[in-house]
PDB file of C-alpha atoms in Angstrom:
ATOM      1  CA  UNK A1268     171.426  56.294 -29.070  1.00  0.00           C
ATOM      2  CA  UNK A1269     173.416  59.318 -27.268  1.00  0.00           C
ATOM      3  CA  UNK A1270     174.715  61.577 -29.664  1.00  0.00           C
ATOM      4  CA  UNK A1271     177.307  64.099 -28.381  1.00  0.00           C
ATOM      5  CA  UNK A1272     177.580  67.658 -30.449  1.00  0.00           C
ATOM      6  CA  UNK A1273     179.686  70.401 -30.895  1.00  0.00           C
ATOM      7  CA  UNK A1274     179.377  73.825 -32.793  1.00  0.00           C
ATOM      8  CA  UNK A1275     175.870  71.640 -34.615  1.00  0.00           C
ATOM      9  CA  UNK A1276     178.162  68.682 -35.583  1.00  0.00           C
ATOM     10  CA  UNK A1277     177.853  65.053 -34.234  1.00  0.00           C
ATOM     11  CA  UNK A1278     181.086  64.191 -32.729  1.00  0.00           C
ATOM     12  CA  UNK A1279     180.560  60.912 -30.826  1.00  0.00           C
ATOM     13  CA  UNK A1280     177.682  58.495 -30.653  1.00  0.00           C
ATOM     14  CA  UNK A1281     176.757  55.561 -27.913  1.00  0.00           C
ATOM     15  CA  UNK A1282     174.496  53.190 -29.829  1.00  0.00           C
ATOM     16  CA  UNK A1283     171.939  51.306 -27.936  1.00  0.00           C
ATOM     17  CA  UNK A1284     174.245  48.307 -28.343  1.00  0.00           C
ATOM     18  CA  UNK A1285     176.793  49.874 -26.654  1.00  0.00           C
ATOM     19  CA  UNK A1286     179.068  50.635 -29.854  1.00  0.00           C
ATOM     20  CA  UNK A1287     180.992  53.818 -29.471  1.00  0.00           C
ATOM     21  CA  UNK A1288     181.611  56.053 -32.389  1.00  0.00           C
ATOM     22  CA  UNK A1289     184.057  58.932 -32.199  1.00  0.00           C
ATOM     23  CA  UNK A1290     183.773  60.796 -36.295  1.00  0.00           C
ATOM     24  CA  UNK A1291     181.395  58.326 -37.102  1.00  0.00           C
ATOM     25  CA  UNK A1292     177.313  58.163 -36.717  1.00  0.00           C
ATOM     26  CA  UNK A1293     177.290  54.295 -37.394  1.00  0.00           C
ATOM     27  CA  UNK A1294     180.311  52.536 -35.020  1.00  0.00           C
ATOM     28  CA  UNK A1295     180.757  49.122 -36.634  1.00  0.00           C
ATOM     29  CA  UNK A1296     183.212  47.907 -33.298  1.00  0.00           C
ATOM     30  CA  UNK A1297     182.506  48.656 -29.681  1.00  0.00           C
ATOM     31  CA  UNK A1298     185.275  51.409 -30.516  1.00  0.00           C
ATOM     32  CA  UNK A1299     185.417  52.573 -34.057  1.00  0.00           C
ATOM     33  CA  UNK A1300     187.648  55.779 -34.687  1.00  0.00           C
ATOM     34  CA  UNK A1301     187.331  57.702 -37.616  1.00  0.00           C
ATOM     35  CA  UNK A1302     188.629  60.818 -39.377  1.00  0.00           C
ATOM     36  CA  UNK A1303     186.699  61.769 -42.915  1.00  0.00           C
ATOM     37  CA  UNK A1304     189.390  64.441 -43.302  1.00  0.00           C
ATOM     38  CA  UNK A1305     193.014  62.894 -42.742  1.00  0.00           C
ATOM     39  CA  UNK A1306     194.514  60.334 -40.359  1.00  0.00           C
ATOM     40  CA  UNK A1307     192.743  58.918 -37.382  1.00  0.00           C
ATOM     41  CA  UNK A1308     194.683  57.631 -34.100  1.00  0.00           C
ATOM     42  CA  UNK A1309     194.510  56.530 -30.983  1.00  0.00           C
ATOM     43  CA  UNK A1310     196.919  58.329 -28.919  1.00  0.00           C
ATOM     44  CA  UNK A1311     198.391  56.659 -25.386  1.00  0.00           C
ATOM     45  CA  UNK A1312     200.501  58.592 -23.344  1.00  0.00           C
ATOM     46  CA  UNK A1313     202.169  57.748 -20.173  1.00  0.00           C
ATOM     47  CA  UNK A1314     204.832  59.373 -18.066  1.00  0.00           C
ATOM     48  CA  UNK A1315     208.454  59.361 -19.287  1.00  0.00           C
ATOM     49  CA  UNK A1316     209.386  56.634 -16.985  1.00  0.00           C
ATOM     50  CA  UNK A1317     205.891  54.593 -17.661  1.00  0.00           C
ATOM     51  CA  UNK A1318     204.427  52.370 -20.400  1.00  0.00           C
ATOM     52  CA  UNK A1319     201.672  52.544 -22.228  1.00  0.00           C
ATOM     53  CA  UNK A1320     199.715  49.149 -23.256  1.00  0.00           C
ATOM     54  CA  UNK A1321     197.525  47.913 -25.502  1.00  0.00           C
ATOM     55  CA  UNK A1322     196.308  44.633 -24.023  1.00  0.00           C
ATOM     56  CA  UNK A1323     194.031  41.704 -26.220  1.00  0.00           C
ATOM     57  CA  UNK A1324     192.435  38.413 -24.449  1.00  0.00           C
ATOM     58  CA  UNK A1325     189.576  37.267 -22.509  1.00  0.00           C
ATOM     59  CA  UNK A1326     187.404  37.100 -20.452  1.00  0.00           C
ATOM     60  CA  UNK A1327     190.108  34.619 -18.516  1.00  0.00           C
ATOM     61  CA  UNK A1328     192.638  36.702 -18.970  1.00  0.00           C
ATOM     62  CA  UNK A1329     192.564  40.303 -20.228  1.00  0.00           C
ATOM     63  CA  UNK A1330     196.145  40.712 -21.116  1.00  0.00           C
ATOM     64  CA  UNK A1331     197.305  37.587 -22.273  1.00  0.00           C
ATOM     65  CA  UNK A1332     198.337  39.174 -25.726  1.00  0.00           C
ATOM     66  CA  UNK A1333     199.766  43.040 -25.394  1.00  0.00           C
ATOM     67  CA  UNK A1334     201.870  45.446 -27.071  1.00  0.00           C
ATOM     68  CA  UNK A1335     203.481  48.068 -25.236  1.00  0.00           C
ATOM     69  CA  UNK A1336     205.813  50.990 -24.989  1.00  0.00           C
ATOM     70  CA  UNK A1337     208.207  51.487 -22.518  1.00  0.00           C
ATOM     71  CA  UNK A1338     209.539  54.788 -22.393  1.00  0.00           C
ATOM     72  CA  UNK A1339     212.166  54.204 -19.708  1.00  0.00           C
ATOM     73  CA  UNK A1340     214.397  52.242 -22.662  1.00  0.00           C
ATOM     74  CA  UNK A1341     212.064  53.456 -25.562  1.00  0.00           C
ATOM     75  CA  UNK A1342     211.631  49.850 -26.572  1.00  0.00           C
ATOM     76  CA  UNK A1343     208.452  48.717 -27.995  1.00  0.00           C
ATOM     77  CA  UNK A1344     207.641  44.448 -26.561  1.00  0.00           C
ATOM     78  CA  UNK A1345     205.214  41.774 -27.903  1.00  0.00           C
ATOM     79  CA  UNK A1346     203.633  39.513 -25.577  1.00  0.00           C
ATOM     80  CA  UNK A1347     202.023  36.734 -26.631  1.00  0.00           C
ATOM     81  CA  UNK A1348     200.343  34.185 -24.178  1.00  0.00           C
ATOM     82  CA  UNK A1349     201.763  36.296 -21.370  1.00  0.00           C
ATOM     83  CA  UNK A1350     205.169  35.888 -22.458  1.00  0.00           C
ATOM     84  CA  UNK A1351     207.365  38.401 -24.228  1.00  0.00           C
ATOM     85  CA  UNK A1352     208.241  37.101 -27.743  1.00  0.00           C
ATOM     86  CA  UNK A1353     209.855  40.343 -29.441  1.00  0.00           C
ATOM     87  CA  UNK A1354     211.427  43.578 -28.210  1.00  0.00           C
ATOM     88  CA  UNK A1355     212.110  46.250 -30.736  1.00  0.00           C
ATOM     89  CA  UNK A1356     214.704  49.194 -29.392  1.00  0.00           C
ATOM     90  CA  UNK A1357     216.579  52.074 -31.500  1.00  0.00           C
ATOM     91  CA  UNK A1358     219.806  49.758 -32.452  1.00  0.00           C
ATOM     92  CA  UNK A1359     218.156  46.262 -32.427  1.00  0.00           C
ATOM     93  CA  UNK A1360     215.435  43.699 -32.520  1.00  0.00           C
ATOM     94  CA  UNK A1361     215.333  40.542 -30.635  1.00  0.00           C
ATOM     95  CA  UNK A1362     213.089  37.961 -31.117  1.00  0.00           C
ATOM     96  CA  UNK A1363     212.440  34.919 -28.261  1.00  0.00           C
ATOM     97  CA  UNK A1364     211.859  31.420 -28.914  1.00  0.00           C
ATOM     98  CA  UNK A1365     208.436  30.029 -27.934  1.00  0.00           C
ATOM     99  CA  UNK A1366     209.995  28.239 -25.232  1.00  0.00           C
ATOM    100  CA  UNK A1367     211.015  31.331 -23.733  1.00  0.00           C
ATOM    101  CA  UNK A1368     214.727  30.739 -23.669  1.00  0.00           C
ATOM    102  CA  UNK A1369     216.348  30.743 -27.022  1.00  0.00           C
ATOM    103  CA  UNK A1370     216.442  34.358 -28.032  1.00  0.00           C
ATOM    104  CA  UNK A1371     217.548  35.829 -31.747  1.00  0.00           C
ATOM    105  CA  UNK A1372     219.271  39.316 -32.524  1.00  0.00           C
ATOM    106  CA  UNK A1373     219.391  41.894 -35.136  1.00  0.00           C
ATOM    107  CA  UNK A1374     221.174  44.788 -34.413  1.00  0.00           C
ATOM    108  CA  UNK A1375     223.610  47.418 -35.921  1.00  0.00           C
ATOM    109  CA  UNK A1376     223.368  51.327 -35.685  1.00  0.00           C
ATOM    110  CA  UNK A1377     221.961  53.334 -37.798  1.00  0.00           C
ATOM    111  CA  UNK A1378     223.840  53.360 -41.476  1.00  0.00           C
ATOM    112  CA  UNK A1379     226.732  52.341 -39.851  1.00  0.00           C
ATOM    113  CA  UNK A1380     228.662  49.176 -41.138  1.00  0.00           C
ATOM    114  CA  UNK A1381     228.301  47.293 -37.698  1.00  0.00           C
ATOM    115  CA  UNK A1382     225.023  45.554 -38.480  1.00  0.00           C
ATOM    116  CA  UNK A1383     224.793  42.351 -36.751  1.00  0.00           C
ATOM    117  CA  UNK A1384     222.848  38.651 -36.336  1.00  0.00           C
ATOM    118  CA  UNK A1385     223.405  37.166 -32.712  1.00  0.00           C
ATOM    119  CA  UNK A1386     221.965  33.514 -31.885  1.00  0.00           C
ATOM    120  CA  UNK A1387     221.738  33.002 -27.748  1.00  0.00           C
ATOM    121  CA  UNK A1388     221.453  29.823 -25.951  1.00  0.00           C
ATOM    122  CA  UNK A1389     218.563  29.335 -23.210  1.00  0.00           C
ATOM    123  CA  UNK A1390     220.906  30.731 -20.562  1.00  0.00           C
ATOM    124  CA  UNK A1391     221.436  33.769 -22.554  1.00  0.00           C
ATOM    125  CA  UNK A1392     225.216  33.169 -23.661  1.00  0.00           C
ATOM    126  CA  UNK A1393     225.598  34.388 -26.807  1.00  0.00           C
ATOM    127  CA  UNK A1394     226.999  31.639 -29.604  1.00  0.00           C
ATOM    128  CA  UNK A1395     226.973  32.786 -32.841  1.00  0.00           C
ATOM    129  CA  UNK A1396     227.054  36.326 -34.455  1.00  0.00           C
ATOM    130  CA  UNK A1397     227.184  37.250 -37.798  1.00  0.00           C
ATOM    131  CA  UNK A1398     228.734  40.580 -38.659  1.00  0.00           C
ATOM    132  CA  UNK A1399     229.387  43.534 -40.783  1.00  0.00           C
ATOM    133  CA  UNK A1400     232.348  45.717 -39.691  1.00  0.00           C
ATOM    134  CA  UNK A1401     232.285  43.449 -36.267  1.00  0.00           C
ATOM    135  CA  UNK A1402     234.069  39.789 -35.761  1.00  0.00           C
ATOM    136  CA  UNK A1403     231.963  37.080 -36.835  1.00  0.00           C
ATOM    137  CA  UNK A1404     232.254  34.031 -34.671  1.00  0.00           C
ATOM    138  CA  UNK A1405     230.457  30.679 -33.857  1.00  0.00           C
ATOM    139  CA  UNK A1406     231.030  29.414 -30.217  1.00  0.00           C
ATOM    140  CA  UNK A1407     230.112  25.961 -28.934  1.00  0.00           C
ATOM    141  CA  UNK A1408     230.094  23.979 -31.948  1.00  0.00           C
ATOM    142  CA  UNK A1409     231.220  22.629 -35.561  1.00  0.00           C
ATOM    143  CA  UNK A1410     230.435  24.603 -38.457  1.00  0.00           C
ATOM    144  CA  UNK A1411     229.885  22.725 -41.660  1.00  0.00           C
ATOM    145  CA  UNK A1412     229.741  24.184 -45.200  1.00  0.00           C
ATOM    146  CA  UNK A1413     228.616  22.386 -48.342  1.00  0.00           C
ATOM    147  CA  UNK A1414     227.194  19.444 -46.249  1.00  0.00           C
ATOM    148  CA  UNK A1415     223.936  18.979 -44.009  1.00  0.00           C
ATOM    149  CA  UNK A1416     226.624  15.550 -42.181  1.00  0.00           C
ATOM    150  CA  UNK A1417     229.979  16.196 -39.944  1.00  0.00           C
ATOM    151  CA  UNK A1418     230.437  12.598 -41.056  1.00  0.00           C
ATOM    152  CA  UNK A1419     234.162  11.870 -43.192  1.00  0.00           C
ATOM    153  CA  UNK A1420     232.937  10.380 -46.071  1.00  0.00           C
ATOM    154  CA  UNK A1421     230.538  14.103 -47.268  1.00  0.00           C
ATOM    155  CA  UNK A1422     231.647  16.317 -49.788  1.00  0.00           C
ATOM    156  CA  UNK A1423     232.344  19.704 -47.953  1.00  0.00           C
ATOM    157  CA  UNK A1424     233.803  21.012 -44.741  1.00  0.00           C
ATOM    158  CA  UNK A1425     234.189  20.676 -41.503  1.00  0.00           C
ATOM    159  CA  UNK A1426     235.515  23.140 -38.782  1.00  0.00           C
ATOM    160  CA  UNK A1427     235.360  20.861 -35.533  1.00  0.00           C
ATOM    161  CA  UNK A1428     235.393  23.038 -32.212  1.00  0.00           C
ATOM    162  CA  UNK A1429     238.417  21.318 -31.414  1.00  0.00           C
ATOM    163  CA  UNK A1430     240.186  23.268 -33.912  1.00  0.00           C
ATOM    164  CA  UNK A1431     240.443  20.315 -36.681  1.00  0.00           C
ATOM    165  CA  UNK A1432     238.877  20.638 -39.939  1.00  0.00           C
ATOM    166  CA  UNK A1433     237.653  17.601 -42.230  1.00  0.00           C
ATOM    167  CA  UNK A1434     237.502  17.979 -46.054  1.00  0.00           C
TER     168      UNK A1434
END
């Protein structure tokens, strides 16, 4: 073991299995952070036009999996299999579909009554939102209530895109 001091008090420790402790004199994790007297962090901090990354895979591919911070938009992205999948920013979250092209939206500002849900297609045309204090609209296709069939002979209704409606 290497034990590294200050003012008489063990402050990090390299086990001979290569475990590194930092507030700890038994690491349990090749890096295991502690604090016995309030939180413990990791801090990562990049310039105000970089990102700082946190990046999980293998020995194939070291950053197949990441979060990161990008402090150029202050949005926080998930990748996952080396494809974002979420993007968090101050006034919304999207999520994408695993395909990559399908993407979902939940936005609004604040306490503000313009909250919103926005579905996009793979080309990134938005065709539905759902809103609070904004227009609501669905673009592209019928919208059926009380029924799971646009077929004439279902209880419910049916608002065709063409502007007819079916009872």
């Amino acid at each position: 073991n290497i034990q590294f001091t200050t003012q008489g008090s063990e402050a990090m420790r390299i086990t001979s299995a290569g475990l590194v402790g930092i507030g700890t004199s038994s690491p349990a994790t090749l890096l295991h952070i502690e604090s016995s007297s309030g939180n413990g962090s990791l801090q990562l901090t990049s310039s105000t036009s970089g990102t700082s990354f946190i990046n999980m895979g293998d020995t194939g591919d070291a950053d197949i999996g990441q979060i990161s911070y990008v402090n150029s938009d202050n949005t926080m992205r998930f990748t996952v299999n080396a494809s974002e999948r979420m993007r968090i920013s101050a006034g919304s979250t999207t999520f994408k579909a695993p395909d990559g092209g399908s993407r979902y939206l939940f936005g609004g500002t604040g306490n503000s009554d313009n909250a919103e849900l926005s579905l996009y297609n793979s080309s990134d045309a938005q065709k539905v939102r759902i809103g609070a204090g904004v227009d609501s609209f669905f673009n592209g296709g019928n919208v059926t209530v009380g029924k799971t069939d646009t077929g004439s002979d279902v209880v419910g209704c049916t608002l065709r895109a063409t502007g007819q409606a079916s009872f």
